[in-house]
Coordinates of N, CA, C and O in Angstrom, one line a residue:
M1 N 0.9 -1.8 0.0 CA -0.1 0.2 -0.2 C 0.9 1.1 0.4 O 2.1 0.8 0.4
S2 N 0.6 2.3 -1.0 CA 1.2 3.3 -1.1 C 1.5 4.6 0.5 O 0.0 4.2 0.5
D3 N 2.0 5.4 0.8 CA 2.6 6.4 1.9 C 1.2 6.7 1.6 O 1.0 7.1 2.5
N4 N 0.6 7.4 0.2 CA -0.5 8.3 0.3 C -1.4 8.0 0.7 O -2.4 8.1 1.3
I5 N -1.8 6.7 0.1 CA -3.1 5.9 0.6 C -3.0 5.1 2.3 O -4.0 6.3 2.7
Q6 N -2.1 5.3 2.4 CA -1.6 5.7 4.2 C -2.2 6.6 4.6 O -2.8 7.0 6.0
Q7 N -2.0 7.8 4.0 CA -2.1 8.8 4.9 C -3.3 9.2 4.2 O -3.9 10.2 5.4
Q8 N -3.9 9.2 3.8 CA -5.0 9.1 3.0 C -6.2 8.7 4.4 O -7.4 9.1 4.7
E9 N -6.0 7.4 4.4 CA -6.5 6.9 5.6 C -7.0 7.3 6.9 O -7.6 7.0 7.6
S10 N -5.0 7.6 7.2 CA -5.5 8.6 8.6 C -6.2 9.9 8.9 O -6.7 9.6 9.5
L11 N -6.6 10.4 7.3 CA -6.8 11.9 7.5 C -8.5 11.5 7.8 O -8.6 11.9 8.5
C12 N -9.0 10.5 7.0 CA -9.9 10.1 7.3 C -10.7 9.3 9.0 O -11.4 10.2 9.4
Q13 N -9.6 9.1 9.3 CA -9.9 9.1 10.5 C -10.0 9.9 11.6 O -10.1 10.1 12.5
L14 N -8.6 10.4 10.6 CA -8.7 11.8 11.7 C -10.1 12.4 12.3 O -10.9 13.1 13.2
V15 N -10.6 12.7 10.8 CA -11.4 13.9 10.3 C -12.8 13.1 12.2 O -13.8 13.3 12.4
L16 N -13.0 11.5 11.3 CA -14.4 10.8 12.3 C -13.8 11.3 13.7 O -15.2 11.1 14.5
E17 N -13.2 11.1 14.3 CA -12.5 11.3 15.7 C -12.2 12.4 16.4 O -13.3 12.7 17.1
T18 N -12.0 13.2 15.2 CA -12.3 14.7 15.7 C -13.9 15.1 15.0 O -14.9 16.3 16.3
C19 N -14.7 14.2 15.0 CA -16.6 14.4 14.6 C -16.8 14.3 15.9 O -17.9 15.4 16.3
L20 N -17.0 12.8 16.4 CA -16.9 12.1 17.9 C -16.0 13.8 18.9 O -17.7 13.9 19.3
R21 N -15.8 14.1 18.8 CA -14.8 14.7 20.0 C -15.6 16.1 19.8 O -15.9 16.3 20.3
A22 N -16.5 16.4 18.8 CA -16.9 17.6 18.5 C -18.3 17.4 19.1 O -18.6 18.2 19.2
G23 N -18.6 17.2 19.3 CA -20.3 16.5 19.3 C -21.0 15.4 19.0 O -22.4 15.4 19.3
A24 N -21.0 15.4 17.8 CA -21.5 14.2 16.9 C -21.6 13.2 17.1 O -20.7 12.2 17.8
D25 N -22.8 12.2 17.1 CA -23.2 11.3 17.4 C -22.9 10.0 16.2 O -22.1 8.8 16.9
A26 N -22.2 10.6 15.0 CA -22.0 9.5 14.4 C -21.5 10.8 13.1 O -21.2 11.9 13.0
A27 N -20.6 9.9 12.2 CA -19.7 11.1 11.1 C -19.3 10.2 10.5 O -19.4 8.5 10.1
E28 N -19.1 10.1 9.2 CA -18.6 9.7 8.0 C -18.5 11.0 6.9 O -18.5 12.6 6.8
T29 N -17.5 10.5 6.3 CA -16.6 11.4 5.3 C -15.9 11.2 4.6 O -15.7 9.5 4.0
V30 N -15.3 11.6 2.9 CA -15.4 11.1 2.0 C -14.4 11.8 1.3 O -14.8 12.6 1.5
L31 N -13.2 11.6 1.1 CA -12.3 12.0 0.7 C -11.9 11.5 -0.5 O -11.7 10.3 -1.7
M32 N -12.2 12.5 -1.5 CA -11.3 12.3 -3.3 C -10.2 13.4 -3.7 O -10.3 13.7 -3.2
E33 N -9.3 12.2 -4.2 CA -8.6 12.7 -4.9 C -8.3 12.4 -6.2 O -8.9 11.4 -7.0
G34 N -7.9 13.8 -7.7 CA -8.3 13.5 -8.2 C -7.6 14.0 -9.5 O -7.2 15.1 -9.2
Q35 N -7.0 13.2 -10.8 CA -6.4 14.8 -11.8 C -7.3 14.4 -12.8 O -7.2 13.0 -13.4
G36 N -6.2 15.2 -13.8 CA -7.3 14.3 -15.3 C -7.0 16.0 -16.8 O -6.3 16.2 -16.3
I37 N -7.3 14.9 -18.4 CA -6.1 16.0 -19.0 C -7.5 16.1 -20.0 O -7.8 14.7 -20.1
D38 N -7.8 17.4 -20.8 CA -8.7 16.9 -21.8 C -8.5 18.3 -22.7 O -8.0 19.6 -22.6
I39 N -8.3 17.1 -23.8 CA -7.7 18.7 -25.1 C -9.4 18.7 -26.3 O -9.4 17.4 -26.4
Q40 N -8.8 19.8 -26.4 CA -9.9 19.7 -28.0 C -9.3 20.4 -29.2 O -7.9 21.3 -28.9
V41 N -9.4 19.8 -30.4 CA -8.9 20.6 -31.8 C -10.5 20.3 -32.2 O -11.6 19.9 -32.2
R42 N -10.0 21.6 -33.3 CA -11.0 22.1 -34.4 C -10.7 22.7 -35.5 O -9.6 23.0 -36.0
N43 N -11.6 22.0 -36.0 CA -10.5 22.1 -38.0 C -9.1 21.8 -38.3 O -8.4 22.2 -38.1
L44 N -8.5 20.2 -37.2 CA -7.0 20.1 -37.2 C -6.3 20.8 -36.2 O -5.1 20.6 -37.4
E45 N -6.7 21.9 -35.8 CA -6.0 22.9 -34.6 C -6.3 22.8 -34.2 O -7.2 22.6 -33.0
L46 N -5.6 22.5 -32.9 CA -5.6 22.8 -31.6 C -5.8 24.2 -30.9 O -6.2 25.3 -31.2
E47 N -7.1 23.5 -30.2 CA -8.1 24.7 -29.8 C -7.9 25.4 -28.3 O -8.2 26.4 -28.3
D48 N -8.0 24.3 -27.5 CA -8.0 23.8 -26.0 C -7.1 23.1 -25.4 O -7.4 21.6 -25.8
V49 N -7.0 23.7 -24.4 CA -5.9 22.1 -23.3 C -6.1 22.6 -22.0 O -6.2 23.3 -21.8
N50 N -7.2 21.2 -21.0 CA -7.0 21.6 -19.7 C -6.7 20.8 -19.2 O -6.8 19.9 -19.2
A51 N -5.7 21.3 -18.1 CA -5.1 19.9 -17.0 C -6.1 20.3 -15.5 O -6.4 21.0 -15.3
H52 N -6.6 18.7 -14.8 CA -7.0 19.6 -13.5 C -6.4 18.2 -12.5 O -6.3 17.6 -12.7
E53 N -6.4 18.9 -11.0 CA -6.0 18.3 -9.7 C -6.3 18.4 -9.3 O -6.5 20.3 -8.5
E54 N -7.1 18.6 -7.7 CA -8.5 18.5 -7.0 C -8.2 17.5 -6.3 O -7.8 16.1 -6.7
Q55 N -8.4 18.1 -5.0 CA -9.0 17.0 -3.9 C -9.7 17.7 -3.4 O -9.6 19.3 -2.7
A56 N -10.7 17.1 -2.2 CA -11.8 17.4 -1.8 C -12.3 16.2 -0.4 O -11.8 15.1 -0.8
L57 N -13.3 16.9 0.2 CA -13.1 16.1 1.7 C -14.4 16.7 1.4 O -14.8 18.0 2.3
G58 N -15.4 15.8 1.7 CA -16.3 15.4 2.6 C -16.5 15.1 3.7 O -16.7 13.9 4.0
I59 N -17.5 15.7 4.5 CA -17.9 15.4 6.0 C -19.4 15.7 5.9 O -20.5 16.5 6.2
R60 N -20.3 14.3 6.5 CA -21.6 14.0 6.8 C -21.5 13.7 8.6 O -21.0 13.6 9.1
V61 N -22.2 15.1 9.7 CA -22.4 14.3 10.9 C -23.8 14.5 11.3 O -24.4 15.0 10.8
F62 N -24.0 13.3 12.8 CA -25.4 13.1 13.3 C -25.5 13.4 14.2 O -24.4 13.0 15.5
V63 N -26.4 14.6 15.1 CA -26.5 15.1 16.7 C -27.7 14.7 16.5 O -28.7 15.2 16.3
G64 N -28.4 13.2 16.8 CA -29.2 12.5 17.4 C -30.0 12.4 16.1 O -29.2 11.6 15.3
Q65 N -31.3 12.6 15.8 CA -31.5 12.9 14.6 C -31.6 13.6 13.7 O -32.2 14.2 12.5
R66 N -30.3 14.4 14.1 CA -29.8 15.6 13.3 C -29.0 16.1 12.1 O -27.8 14.9 12.6
Q67 N -28.8 16.9 10.4 CA -27.4 15.8 9.9 C -27.0 17.5 9.5 O -27.9 17.6 9.4
A68 N -26.2 17.4 9.5 CA -25.4 18.0 8.6 C -24.5 18.0 7.8 O -23.7 17.4 8.4
N69 N -24.7 18.2 6.7 CA -22.7 18.3 6.1 C -21.9 19.7 5.4 O -22.5 21.0 4.6
L70 N -20.8 19.4 4.7 CA -19.6 20.2 4.8 C -18.6 19.7 3.5 O -18.3 18.6 3.4
R71 N -17.9 20.6 2.7 CA -17.3 20.0 2.0 C -16.2 20.7 1.5 O -17.1 22.0 2.0
T72 N -14.7 20.4 1.7 CA -14.3 21.8 1.7 C -12.8 21.3 0.7 O -12.8 19.7 0.5
T73 N -12.1 22.0 0.4 CA -11.1 21.5 -0.4 C -9.5 21.8 0.1 O -8.5 21.0 0.0
N74 N -9.6 22.7 1.3 CA -8.3 22.9 2.0 C -8.5 21.6 3.3 O -9.3 21.5 4.1
L75 N -7.4 21.3 3.5 CA -7.1 19.8 4.0 C -5.8 20.2 5.5 O -5.5 19.2 5.5
D76 N -6.0 21.4 5.2 CA -5.2 21.6 7.3 C -5.8 21.0 7.6 O -7.2 21.5 7.8
R77 N -4.6 20.3 8.6 CA -5.3 20.1 9.8 C -6.1 21.3 11.0 O -7.2 20.7 11.5
E78 N -5.6 22.6 11.1 CA -6.4 23.4 11.3 C -8.3 23.7 10.2 O -8.7 24.0 11.6
N79 N -8.1 24.0 9.4 CA -9.8 23.8 8.9 C -9.6 22.6 9.5 O -11.1 23.5 9.3
I80 N -9.4 21.8 9.1 CA -10.5 20.4 9.3 C -10.8 20.9 10.5 O -12.5 20.6 10.7
T81 N -10.2 20.8 11.6 CA -10.6 21.0 13.0 C -11.9 21.7 13.1 O -13.0 21.7 13.1
R82 N -11.8 22.8 12.8 CA -12.9 24.3 12.1 C -14.3 24.0 12.2 O -14.9 24.6 12.2
I83 N -14.0 23.8 10.8 CA -15.3 22.5 10.2 C -16.1 21.8 10.3 O -16.8 21.8 10.7
V84 N -14.8 21.3 11.2 CA -15.8 19.5 11.9 C -16.5 20.5 12.8 O -17.4 20.5 12.5
E85 N -16.4 21.5 13.8 CA -16.8 22.2 14.8 C -18.6 23.1 14.2 O -19.1 22.6 14.9
D86 N -17.4 23.5 13.5 CA -18.8 24.1 12.3 C -19.4 23.0 11.9 O -20.9 23.8 12.4
V87 N -19.9 22.2 11.4 CA -20.8 21.1 10.9 C -21.5 20.7 12.1 O -22.8 20.3 12.0
V88 N -20.1 19.8 13.5 CA -21.7 19.7 13.9 C -21.6 20.4 14.7 O -23.2 20.7 15.3
A89 N -22.2 21.6 14.7 CA -22.8 23.4 15.0 C -23.8 23.5 14.0 O -25.0 23.4 14.6
M90 N -24.1 23.1 12.8 CA -25.1 23.2 11.9 C -26.1 22.0 12.2 O -27.1 22.3 12.5
A91 N -25.3 21.3 12.1 CA -26.4 20.0 12.5 C -27.4 20.0 14.0 O -28.3 19.3 14.1
K92 N -26.5 20.3 14.9 CA -27.3 21.1 16.4 C -28.5 22.3 15.6 O -29.9 22.0 16.7
L93 N -28.4 22.7 14.4 CA -29.5 23.2 14.6 C -30.5 22.9 13.8 O -32.0 23.4 12.5
A94 N -30.2 21.9 12.8 CA -30.6 20.7 12.2 C -32.6 20.9 12.7 O -32.3 20.6 13.8
P95 N -33.4 20.6 11.5 CA -35.0 20.3 11.9 C -34.1 18.2 11.7 O -33.3 18.0 11.3
E96 N -35.3 17.6 13.3 CA -35.1 16.5 13.3 C -35.8 16.0 11.8 O -36.3 16.4 10.9
D97 N -35.0 14.1 11.7 CA -35.2 14.0 10.7 C -35.2 12.4 11.1 O -34.3 12.1 11.1
P98 N -36.2 11.9 11.6 CA -36.6 10.4 12.2 C -35.8 9.4 11.2 O -35.6 8.2 12.0
H99 N -36.0 9.3 9.7 CA -34.4 8.8 9.1 C -32.8 8.7 8.6 O -32.5 8.2 7.8
A100 N -32.5 10.3 9.4 CA -31.4 10.0 9.0 C -30.4 8.9 10.0 O -31.1 8.7 11.2
G101 N -29.7 9.2 9.5 CA -29.0 8.3 10.2 C -27.9 7.0 9.0 O -28.2 6.9 8.6
L102 N -26.8 6.5 9.8 CA -26.3 5.9 8.7 C -26.4 4.3 9.3 O -27.6 3.8 9.7
A103 N -26.3 3.2 7.9 CA -27.2 2.0 8.2 C -26.1 1.4 9.5 O -25.0 2.0 9.8
L104 N -26.9 0.7 9.6 CA -26.3 -0.5 10.7 C -25.0 -1.1 9.9 O -25.4 -1.2 9.4
P105 N -24.3 -1.6 11.4 CA -23.1 -2.2 11.1 C -23.5 -3.8 10.3 O -22.6 -4.2 9.4
S106 N -24.3 -4.3 11.0 CA -24.9 -5.7 10.0 C -24.7 -5.6 8.9 O -25.4 -7.2 7.7
S107 N -25.1 -4.1 8.2 CA -26.0 -4.7 6.7 C -25.3 -3.8 6.0 O -25.5 -3.6 4.9
L108 N -24.1 -2.8 6.4 CA -22.8 -3.1 5.2 C -22.0 -4.2 4.4 O -21.9 -4.9 5.2
S109 N -21.9 -3.9 3.3 CA -21.0 -4.5 2.2 C -19.7 -4.8 2.6 O -19.1 -3.7 3.0
I110 N -19.1 -6.2 3.0 CA -17.9 -6.4 2.9 C -16.8 -6.2 1.6 O -15.5 -6.7 1.8
A111 N -17.6 -7.0 0.5 CA -17.5 -7.6 -0.3 C -16.0 -6.5 -1.1 O -16.3 -5.3 -1.2
H112 N -14.8 -7.0 -1.9 CA -14.1 -6.1 -2.5 C -15.3 -6.5 -4.0 O -15.1 -7.1 -4.1
H113 N -14.8 -5.8 -5.4 CA -15.9 -4.9 -6.6 C -14.3 -5.0 -6.9 O -14.0 -4.3 -7.7
D114 N -13.2 -6.1 -6.9 CA -11.6 -6.0 -7.9 C -12.6 -6.2 -8.9 O -11.9 -6.1 -9.9
D115 N -13.8 -7.1 -9.4 CA -13.1 -7.5 -10.3 C -14.2 -6.8 -11.6 O -14.9 -6.9 -12.8
L116 N -15.1 -5.6 -10.7 CA -15.8 -4.8 -11.7 C -14.9 -4.2 -12.5 O -15.0 -3.4 -14.2
D117 N -13.0 -3.3 -12.3 CA -11.9 -3.3 -13.6 C -12.8 -2.0 -13.6 O -12.7 -1.6 -15.0
L118 N -13.1 -1.0 -12.1 CA -13.0 0.0 -12.6 C -11.7 1.1 -12.6 O -12.1 2.1 -12.8
Y119 N -10.2 0.6 -12.6 CA -9.1 1.2 -12.7 C -8.2 0.1 -13.6 O -8.1 -0.5 -14.0
D120 N -8.2 1.6 -14.7 CA -6.7 1.3 -15.8 C -5.9 2.5 -15.5 O -5.6 3.4 -16.0
D121 N -4.7 1.9 -15.0 CA -3.4 3.0 -14.5 C -3.0 3.3 -15.8 O -2.3 4.7 -15.9
T122 N -3.1 3.8 -17.3 CA -2.8 4.5 -18.1 C -2.7 5.8 -18.0 O -3.9 6.0 -17.7
K123 N -1.5 6.3 -18.7 CA -1.8 8.0 -18.9 C -1.5 8.4 -19.6 O 0.0 8.7 -19.4
P124 N -2.0 8.9 -20.2 CA -2.0 9.7 -22.1 C -1.9 11.3 -21.6 O -1.6 11.6 -20.7
N125 N 0.2 11.3 -21.9 CA 0.2 12.4 -22.0 C -0.8 14.1 -22.8 O -1.5 12.8 -23.3
A126 N 0.1 14.5 -22.6 CA -1.4 15.9 -23.7 C -0.9 15.8 -25.3 O -2.4 15.3 -25.7
E127 N 0.6 15.3 -25.4 CA 1.1 15.0 -27.1 C -0.2 14.0 -27.3 O -0.8 13.7 -28.4
D128 N -0.6 12.8 -26.3 CA -1.2 11.5 -27.0 C -2.6 11.8 -27.4 O -3.0 11.1 -27.9
L129 N -2.9 12.4 -26.6 CA -4.6 12.8 -26.4 C -5.0 13.7 -27.9 O -6.0 13.6 -28.1
R130 N -3.9 14.9 -27.8 CA -3.8 15.8 -28.8 C -4.3 14.8 -30.3 O -5.0 15.1 -31.2
L131 N -3.0 13.7 -30.2 CA -3.0 13.4 -31.7 C -4.4 12.3 -31.9 O -5.2 12.4 -32.6
L132 N -5.1 11.5 -30.4 CA -5.6 10.6 -30.8 C -6.7 11.8 -31.1 O -8.0 11.2 -31.8
A133 N -7.6 13.3 -29.9 CA -7.9 14.2 -30.8 C -8.6 14.0 -32.3 O -9.7 14.3 -33.5
W134 N -7.1 14.9 -33.1 CA -7.1 15.6 -34.1 C -8.3 13.9 -35.0 O -8.1 14.3 -36.0
K135 N -7.2 12.6 -34.4 CA -7.9 11.3 -36.0 C -8.9 11.7 -35.6 O -9.8 10.9 -36.6
A136 N -9.4 11.8 -34.9 CA -11.2 11.6 -34.3 C -11.9 12.4 -35.3 O -13.0 12.0 -36.2
E137 N -11.5 13.7 -35.0 CA -12.0 15.0 -35.8 C -11.4 14.8 -37.3 O -12.5 14.8 -38.9
K138 N -10.3 14.9 -38.3 CA -9.6 14.3 -39.4 C -11.2 12.9 -39.7 O -10.8 12.7 -40.8
A139 N -10.8 11.4 -39.1 CA -12.0 10.4 -39.7 C -13.2 11.2 -39.7 O -14.2 11.1 -40.7
A140 N -13.6 12.3 -38.4 CA -14.8 11.7 -39.4 C -15.5 13.2 -40.8 O -15.8 13.8 -40.5
L141 N -14.1 13.9 -40.2 CA -14.4 15.1 -41.4 C -14.5 14.2 -43.2 O -14.5 14.7 -43.8
S142 N -13.4 12.8 -43.3 CA -13.7 12.7 -44.1 C -14.5 11.4 -44.8 O -15.0 11.5 -45.9
Q143 N -15.3 12.0 -43.8 CA -16.8 11.0 -44.7 C -17.5 12.3 -45.0 O -17.7 13.0 -45.2
Q144 N -18.9 11.6 -46.1 CA -19.1 12.0 -47.6 C -19.7 13.2 -46.9 O -21.0 12.7 -45.8
G145 N -20.3 14.2 -46.9 CA -21.2 15.0 -46.7 C -20.8 15.8 -45.5 O -22.4 17.1 -45.0
I146 N -19.7 15.3 -45.4 CA -19.4 16.7 -43.8 C -19.6 18.0 -44.1 O -18.2 18.1 -45.0
T147 N -19.5 19.1 -43.5 CA -19.6 20.1 -43.8 C -19.0 21.3 -43.3 O -18.8 22.3 -43.8
N148 N -19.0 21.1 -41.8 CA -18.5 21.6 -40.9 C -17.7 20.6 -39.6 O -18.7 19.6 -39.8
S149 N -17.2 21.9 -38.3 CA -16.8 20.7 -37.8 C -17.2 21.5 -36.4 O -16.7 22.3 -36.1
E150 N -17.8 20.3 -35.5 CA -17.2 21.3 -33.9 C -16.0 20.4 -33.5 O -15.2 21.2 -32.1
G151 N -15.2 20.1 -33.4 CA -13.6 19.0 -33.4 C -13.8 17.9 -33.0 O -15.0 17.7 -33.2
G152 N -12.3 18.0 -32.4 CA -12.7 16.3 -31.5 C -12.4 16.6 -30.0 O -11.6 18.0 -29.8
A153 N -12.5 15.5 -29.2 CA -12.1 15.5 -27.9 C -11.7 14.5 -27.3 O -11.6 13.3 -27.8
A154 N -11.0 14.5 -26.8 CA -9.6 13.1 -26.2 C -9.8 13.7 -24.6 O -9.2 15.0 -24.5
S155 N -10.0 12.8 -23.6 CA -9.5 12.9 -22.1 C -8.9 11.8 -21.1 O -9.9 10.8 -21.5
S156 N -8.4 12.1 -20.4 CA -8.2 11.0 -19.6 C -8.2 11.6 -18.1 O -7.7 12.5 -17.8
S157 N -8.5 11.2 -17.4 CA -8.5 11.0 -15.2 C -8.5 9.9 -14.4 O -9.1 8.8 -15.2
H158 N -8.4 10.3 -13.2 CA -8.2 9.3 -12.6 C -8.1 9.7 -11.1 O -8.0 10.6 -10.6
A159 N -8.7 8.9 -10.2 CA -9.4 9.7 -9.0 C -8.8 8.3 -8.0 O -9.4 7.3 -8.6
T160 N -9.4 8.6 -6.5 CA -9.3 8.1 -5.6 C -10.6 8.0 -4.5 O -10.4 9.9 -5.1
R161 N -10.7 7.5 -4.1 CA -12.4 7.8 -3.2 C -12.1 7.2 -2.0 O -12.3 5.7 -1.6
H162 N -11.6 7.8 -1.0 CA -12.2 6.7 0.4 C -13.4 7.2 0.9 O -13.6 8.9 0.9
H163 N -13.6 5.9 1.4 CA -15.1 6.7 1.9 C -15.6 5.6 4.4 O -15.3 4.7 3.3
Y164 N -15.2 6.9 4.6 CA -15.1 6.0 6.4 C -16.5 6.5 7.0 O -16.6 7.7 6.9
A165 N -16.6 5.9 8.3 CA -18.1 6.3 8.0 C -17.8 5.6 9.8 O -17.1 4.6 10.2
T166 N -18.4 5.9 11.1 CA -18.1 5.6 12.8 C -19.0 3.7 12.6 O -18.8 3.8 14.0
N167 N -19.7 3.4 12.0 CA -20.5 3.0 11.7 C -18.9 1.3 11.3 O -19.9 0.6 11.8
G168 N -18.4 2.3 10.8 CA -17.5 0.7 10.8 C -17.3 1.3 9.3 O -16.3 0.0 9.4
L169 N -17.5 1.8 7.8 CA -17.4 1.4 6.9 C -16.1 2.2 6.8 O -15.7 3.1 7.1
K170 N -14.7 1.3 6.1 CA -13.6 1.6 5.3 C -13.9 0.8 3.5 O -13.8 -0.3 4.1
S171 N -13.8 2.3 3.1 CA -13.7 1.6 1.9 C -12.8 2.8 0.9 O -12.9 3.8 1.2
F172 N -12.4 1.9 -0.3 CA -11.4 2.3 -0.8 C -11.5 2.0 -1.7 O -11.4 1.1 -2.3
S173 N -11.6 3.2 -3.4 CA -11.9 3.2 -5.0 C -11.1 4.1 -5.3 O -10.6 5.4 -5.6
Q174 N -10.6 3.2 -6.7 CA -9.8 3.8 -7.5 C -10.7 3.1 -9.0 O -10.7 2.5 -8.7
Y175 N -10.7 4.8 -9.5 CA -11.5 4.6 -10.5 C -10.2 5.4 -12.1 O -10.2 6.7 -11.9
S176 N -11.0 4.8 -13.3 CA -10.4 6.1 -14.5 C -11.5 6.6 -15.0 O -12.5 5.0 -15.1
S177 N -10.9 7.2 -16.3 CA -12.1 7.3 -17.2 C -11.3 7.8 -18.3 O -10.6 8.8 -18.3
F178 N -11.5 7.2 -19.2 CA -11.0 8.2 -20.6 C -12.1 8.0 -22.3 O -13.7 7.5 -22.2
S179 N -12.1 8.9 -23.1 CA -13.1 9.3 -23.5 C -12.3 10.2 -25.1 O -11.5 10.8 -25.2
L180 N -13.3 9.8 -26.2 CA -12.3 10.5 -27.7 C -13.9 10.4 -28.4 O -15.4 9.5 -28.0
S181 N -14.4 11.9 -28.5 CA -14.8 12.2 -29.7 C -15.2 12.9 -30.5 O -13.8 13.4 -31.2
A182 N -15.9 13.1 -31.7 CA -15.8 13.7 -32.7 C -17.3 14.8 -33.1 O -18.2 13.4 -33.3
S183 N -17.4 15.9 -33.0 CA -18.9 16.5 -33.7 C -18.5 16.8 -35.1 O -18.0 18.2 -34.7
V184 N -19.4 15.9 -36.1 CA -19.4 17.2 -37.5 C -20.7 17.4 -37.5 O -21.8 16.7 -37.0
L185 N -21.2 17.9 -38.4 CA -22.3 19.1 -38.9 C -22.2 18.1 -40.5 O -21.3 18.3 -41.0
A186 N -23.3 18.0 -41.3 CA -23.4 17.3 -42.6 C -24.4 18.5 -43.2 O -25.2 18.6 -42.1
G187 N -24.8 18.2 -44.6 CA -25.9 19.4 -45.7 C -25.7 19.7 -45.5 O -24.2 20.6 -46.4
H188 N -26.1 21.0 -46.2 CA -26.4 22.2 -46.7 C -27.1 23.2 -46.0 O -27.8 23.1 -46.1
G189 N -27.1 24.4 -47.0 CA -27.2 25.1 -46.5 C -26.7 26.0 -45.1 O -26.1 26.2 -43.9

C-alpha cells in the first residue's frame, strides 16, 4: 500500500475522531483525489488544453436525528478542526429527521469489487491525447457530406475515493475514465 493511500486513510480516521470529540453521535467522510487532462481540436488545429488536479473532503455528521454536511478543498489540520466544529454546530440547528442516520454495521457490504475493473493505470500525456482528438476529427471530416466540424476531443482522468464512517465502513476505490469524440455537421444551407 502506498504511503499516500495510508496518509489518506489516516486523515479519514482523524476526521471521524474529531467529529466525535466535537459532539457528533455519528459521522462519515469521503476523501477524493483526482487528476486529468482534456484536449480539444477544431478544424484539425489545437483549440484547448485543460488539466485539473483536485482534492476534496466531504463530512456528514449526525447529532441525534439531526444531520449536516460540509465539503472543503482545504485539508490543513487546523481547517479540518474548524470545519468539523462548524458542521457539528450546523447539525445541532438542523431539523430532526426520523430517517437520518448511518446504516447499521450488520448491513454493510464487506465485499471487495475488484472484479468490476474500474481502474486502468494508463496515463496518456497531452500530446497523445491531442493526436487522438486530431485523428477522430480527421476521420469524421473524411466522411462524405460533412460540411463543418465542432471539433474532436480526448480526455483522461484518474481518481481515488476513501469513504469512512463511524459505523465501521472503510472503503477505498480508484477509477479512471477515458473519452474520445468528434462532432461534425452534414448537409447544405
